[in-house]
Coordinates of C-alpha atoms in Angstrom, one line a residue:
Y1 CA 185.1 -61.7 38.1
K2 CA 182.4 -62.8 36.1
P3 CA 178.9 -64.1 37.0
V4 CA 178.7 -67.5 35.3
G5 CA 177.4 -70.6 36.2
K6 CA 176.1 -71.3 39.5
V7 CA 175.4 -67.3 40.0
C8 CA 173.4 -66.8 37.0
A9 CA 171.5 -70.1 38.1
A10 CA 171.0 -68.6 41.6
A11 CA 169.7 -65.4 40.0
L12 CA 167.2 -67.2 37.9
K13 CA 166.2 -69.2 40.8
A14 CA 165.7 -66.0 43.1
L15 CA 163.5 -64.3 39.9
L16 CA 161.5 -67.7 40.1
R17 CA 160.3 -66.5 43.6
C18 CA 160.0 -62.9 42.5
Q19 CA 156.2 -61.5 42.4
E20 CA 157.1 -58.4 40.1
S21 CA 156.1 -58.1 36.8
S22 CA 159.7 -57.8 35.4
A23 CA 160.9 -61.0 36.6
P24 CA 160.3 -62.6 33.4
D25 CA 162.1 -60.2 31.2
R26 CA 164.8 -59.9 33.7
A27 CA 165.2 -63.8 33.3
E28 CA 165.2 -64.0 29.7
A29 CA 167.8 -61.0 29.6
I30 CA 170.0 -63.0 31.9
L31 CA 169.5 -66.3 29.5
N32 CA 170.5 -64.1 26.5
E33 CA 173.6 -62.7 27.7
M34 CA 174.9 -66.1 28.9
L35 CA 174.4 -67.3 25.3
R36 CA 175.6 -64.2 23.8
R37 CA 179.1 -64.7 25.9
Y38 CA 179.2 -68.1 24.9
E39 CA 178.7 -67.3 21.1
K40 CA 181.7 -64.6 21.6
D41 CA 184.0 -66.3 23.6
G42 CA 183.1 -70.2 23.4
D43 CA 183.6 -70.3 27.3
P44 CA 181.5 -73.3 28.5
E45 CA 181.0 -71.7 31.9
W46 CA 178.4 -69.3 30.2
L47 CA 176.3 -72.5 28.7
P48 CA 173.0 -72.4 30.5
S49 CA 172.3 -75.4 32.6
D50 CA 169.2 -77.6 32.3
H51 CA 168.1 -75.8 36.0
C52 CA 168.4 -72.3 34.2
Y53 CA 165.9 -73.4 31.5
T54 CA 163.5 -74.8 34.1
S55 CA 163.5 -71.6 35.9
I56 CA 162.9 -69.5 33.0
I57 CA 160.1 -71.7 31.7
A58 CA 158.5 -71.6 35.3
I59 CA 158.8 -68.0 35.3
W60 CA 157.0 -67.4 32.3
A61 CA 154.2 -69.9 33.0
N62 CA 153.6 -68.2 36.4
S63 CA 153.8 -64.7 34.9
G64 CA 150.2 -64.1 34.8
R65 CA 151.0 -62.4 31.1
S66 CA 148.6 -63.1 28.3
D67 CA 152.1 -64.3 26.4
G68 CA 153.4 -66.3 29.1
A69 CA 152.5 -69.6 27.5
I70 CA 154.1 -68.6 24.2
K71 CA 157.3 -67.3 25.8
A72 CA 157.8 -70.5 27.9
Q73 CA 157.2 -72.5 24.6
A74 CA 160.0 -70.4 22.7
V75 CA 162.1 -71.0 25.5
F76 CA 161.9 -74.6 25.6
D77 CA 162.0 -74.8 21.8
S78 CA 165.3 -73.0 22.0
M79 CA 167.2 -75.6 24.2
G80 CA 167.8 -78.0 21.2
R81 CA 168.9 -74.9 18.9
V82 CA 171.7 -73.2 20.7
G83 CA 174.1 -76.1 21.1
T84 CA 173.7 -76.0 24.9
G85 CA 173.6 -79.8 25.1
V86 CA 170.6 -79.8 27.1
R87 CA 167.8 -82.1 26.3
P88 CA 164.4 -81.8 27.7
N89 CA 163.7 -83.6 31.0
K90 CA 160.5 -84.0 33.0
F91 CA 161.0 -80.6 34.7
H92 CA 161.2 -78.8 31.4
Y93 CA 157.9 -80.6 30.0
G94 CA 156.2 -79.9 33.6
A95 CA 156.5 -76.4 33.7
L96 CA 155.8 -76.1 29.8
I97 CA 152.5 -78.1 30.6
H98 CA 151.7 -76.0 33.4
A99 CA 152.3 -72.7 31.3
W100 CA 149.6 -73.9 28.7
I101 CA 146.9 -75.2 31.5
K102 CA 147.2 -71.7 32.8
A103 CA 146.9 -70.1 29.8
G104 CA 143.6 -72.2 29.1
S105 CA 145.2 -74.4 26.4
I106 CA 144.5 -77.9 27.2
D107 CA 144.7 -79.3 23.9
R108 CA 148.3 -78.1 23.7
A109 CA 149.2 -79.3 27.2
E110 CA 148.1 -82.9 26.3
A111 CA 150.0 -82.6 23.0
I112 CA 153.0 -81.7 25.1
L113 CA 152.6 -84.6 27.3
R114 CA 152.1 -86.8 24.7
S115 CA 155.3 -85.6 23.0
M116 CA 156.9 -86.2 26.6
V117 CA 156.1 -89.9 26.4
D118 CA 157.5 -90.0 22.9
E119 CA 160.5 -88.6 24.2
Y120 CA 161.0 -91.0 26.8
K121 CA 160.4 -94.0 24.6
Q122 CA 162.9 -92.9 22.3
G123 CA 165.5 -93.4 25.0
N124 CA 165.5 -89.9 26.7
E125 CA 165.3 -91.2 30.4
A126 CA 165.5 -87.7 32.0
A127 CA 161.9 -87.1 30.2
K128 CA 160.2 -90.1 32.0
P129 CA 156.7 -88.6 32.6
D130 CA 155.8 -88.3 36.3
S131 CA 152.3 -88.4 38.0
K132 CA 152.5 -84.7 38.4
A133 CA 152.6 -83.8 34.6
F134 CA 149.6 -86.7 34.2
L135 CA 147.6 -85.2 36.9
E136 CA 147.4 -81.8 36.0
V137 CA 146.4 -82.7 32.6
T138 CA 143.8 -85.1 33.2
E139 CA 142.4 -83.0 35.8
A140 CA 142.0 -80.2 33.3
L141 CA 140.3 -82.4 30.9
S142 CA 137.7 -83.9 33.6
R143 CA 136.9 -80.5 34.1
T144 CA 135.7 -80.3 30.4
G145 CA 134.0 -83.7 30.8
A146 CA 136.6 -85.1 28.2
T147 CA 136.5 -88.7 29.8
E148 CA 137.7 -90.6 26.9
R149 CA 140.5 -88.5 26.6
V150 CA 141.3 -88.6 30.3
D151 CA 141.0 -92.6 30.1
S152 CA 143.3 -92.8 27.1
L153 CA 145.9 -90.7 28.8
L154 CA 145.7 -93.0 32.0
K155 CA 146.3 -96.0 30.0
L156 CA 149.2 -94.1 28.2
M157 CA 150.9 -93.4 31.6
G158 CA 150.0 -97.1 32.9
E159 CA 152.2 -98.5 30.0
S160 CA 155.1 -96.0 30.6
S161 CA 155.0 -95.6 34.4
P162 CA 152.5 -98.0 35.8
L163 CA 153.5 -97.6 39.5
D164 CA 153.3 -93.7 39.2
I165 CA 150.0 -94.1 37.7
L166 CA 148.7 -96.4 40.6
R167 CA 149.9 -94.1 43.3
M168 CA 148.5 -91.4 41.5
L169 CA 144.9 -93.2 41.5
S170 CA 145.3 -94.0 45.0
T171 CA 145.2 -90.4 46.4
R172 CA 141.8 -89.6 44.8
K173 CA 138.5 -90.2 45.7
R174 CA 136.7 -90.4 42.2
K175 CA 134.1 -93.0 40.9
G176 CA 136.0 -95.2 38.6
D177 CA 139.5 -94.8 39.9
A178 CA 139.6 -98.0 41.4
E179 CA 138.2 -99.6 38.5
Q180 CA 141.2 -98.0 36.5
A181 CA 143.5 -98.9 39.0
E182 CA 142.6 -102.8 38.8
S183 CA 142.5 -102.6 34.9
I184 CA 146.4 -101.2 34.8
L185 CA 147.5 -103.8 37.3
R186 CA 145.8 -106.7 35.5
Q187 CA 147.6 -105.4 32.1
L188 CA 150.9 -105.4 33.9
Q189 CA 150.4 -108.7 35.7
A190 CA 149.6 -110.3 31.9
A191 CA 152.8 -108.4 30.5
C192 CA 154.6 -109.9 33.1
D193 CA 153.6 -113.3 32.8
S194 CA 154.0 -113.4 29.1
G195 CA 157.4 -111.8 29.5
E196 CA 156.3 -108.5 27.4
S197 CA 157.1 -106.1 30.4
T198 CA 160.5 -105.7 32.1
V199 CA 158.6 -104.1 35.0
R200 CA 158.8 -106.4 38.3
L201 CA 155.2 -106.6 39.7
T202 CA 156.0 -106.0 43.3
S203 CA 153.9 -105.5 46.6
E204 CA 154.0 -101.8 45.9
H205 CA 151.7 -102.3 42.9
Y206 CA 149.0 -104.2 44.9
N207 CA 149.3 -101.7 47.8
A208 CA 148.6 -98.8 45.5
T209 CA 145.5 -100.6 43.7
I210 CA 144.3 -101.7 47.1
T211 CA 144.5 -98.1 48.6
S212 CA 142.7 -96.8 45.2
C213 CA 139.9 -99.3 46.3
S214 CA 139.7 -97.9 49.7
H215 CA 139.5 -94.5 48.7
S216 CA 137.1 -94.7 45.9
S217 CA 133.5 -93.8 46.0
D218 CA 132.5 -96.6 43.9
N219 CA 130.2 -99.2 45.6
Q220 CA 132.0 -102.1 44.0
A221 CA 135.4 -101.1 45.1
A222 CA 135.5 -103.3 48.2
T223 CA 134.7 -106.2 46.1
R224 CA 137.6 -105.5 43.9
A225 CA 140.0 -105.4 47.0
D226 CA 139.3 -108.8 48.3
P227 CA 141.0 -111.0 45.6
L228 CA 143.6 -108.3 45.5
M229 CA 144.5 -108.8 49.2
T230 CA 144.7 -112.3 48.5
E231 CA 147.0 -112.0 45.6
L232 CA 149.0 -109.8 47.8
L233 CA 149.7 -112.4 50.3
L234 CA 151.1 -114.7 47.7
I235 CA 153.9 -112.7 46.4
P236 CA 157.2 -112.2 47.8
C237 CA 157.8 -108.9 49.7
K238 CA 160.4 -107.7 47.3
G239 CA 158.8 -108.5 44.1
R240 CA 156.9 -111.3 42.2

């Protein structure tokens, strides 16, 4: 009997919930043993899955150790070098971004987020950024007062995943969010009208934008919401 595949993945998942300081080293030992067995026997059963890598990166990210982010980065970088066939997905990127945010390196986290967007644009659908990754980086940047960098990232997400960013903005109550949401909606609207975008403009985009207006502390938010309500009533329920 050999502890392969699902058994190793389950062990790593258990270590992810473990609070012991030895958890990261134990997790990495499992990964190294899987790779050693694969290189020795060529048995694909020993190949670490994408879930294994997600667990190990997250374990290092949450370890609280001074080298946690560096170790998480090393695991992430190793995925493409060991012939596992594992391509980075949004969970790998998200765990790595979290690691660098916890380490206090916001610049590094932002760079990883931008590389995540590039990976997605190059055809890796599994790396499609979600609002969680953007929210973690933008909130960290906001705490430093880097408003221009926040706006740049919001625009970037609006281009790659407009509905996700609109939904994200709709959950917050910060001044400027309603204006940002409307700007993204108008950009998408123009792209749809010109045929430059394959994204279908639906009632969900309007609902998220209007919700953002209703939650905003901006005094002009209500004024923005009125014409959006009128436009919403004029589009089909399932899309434009």
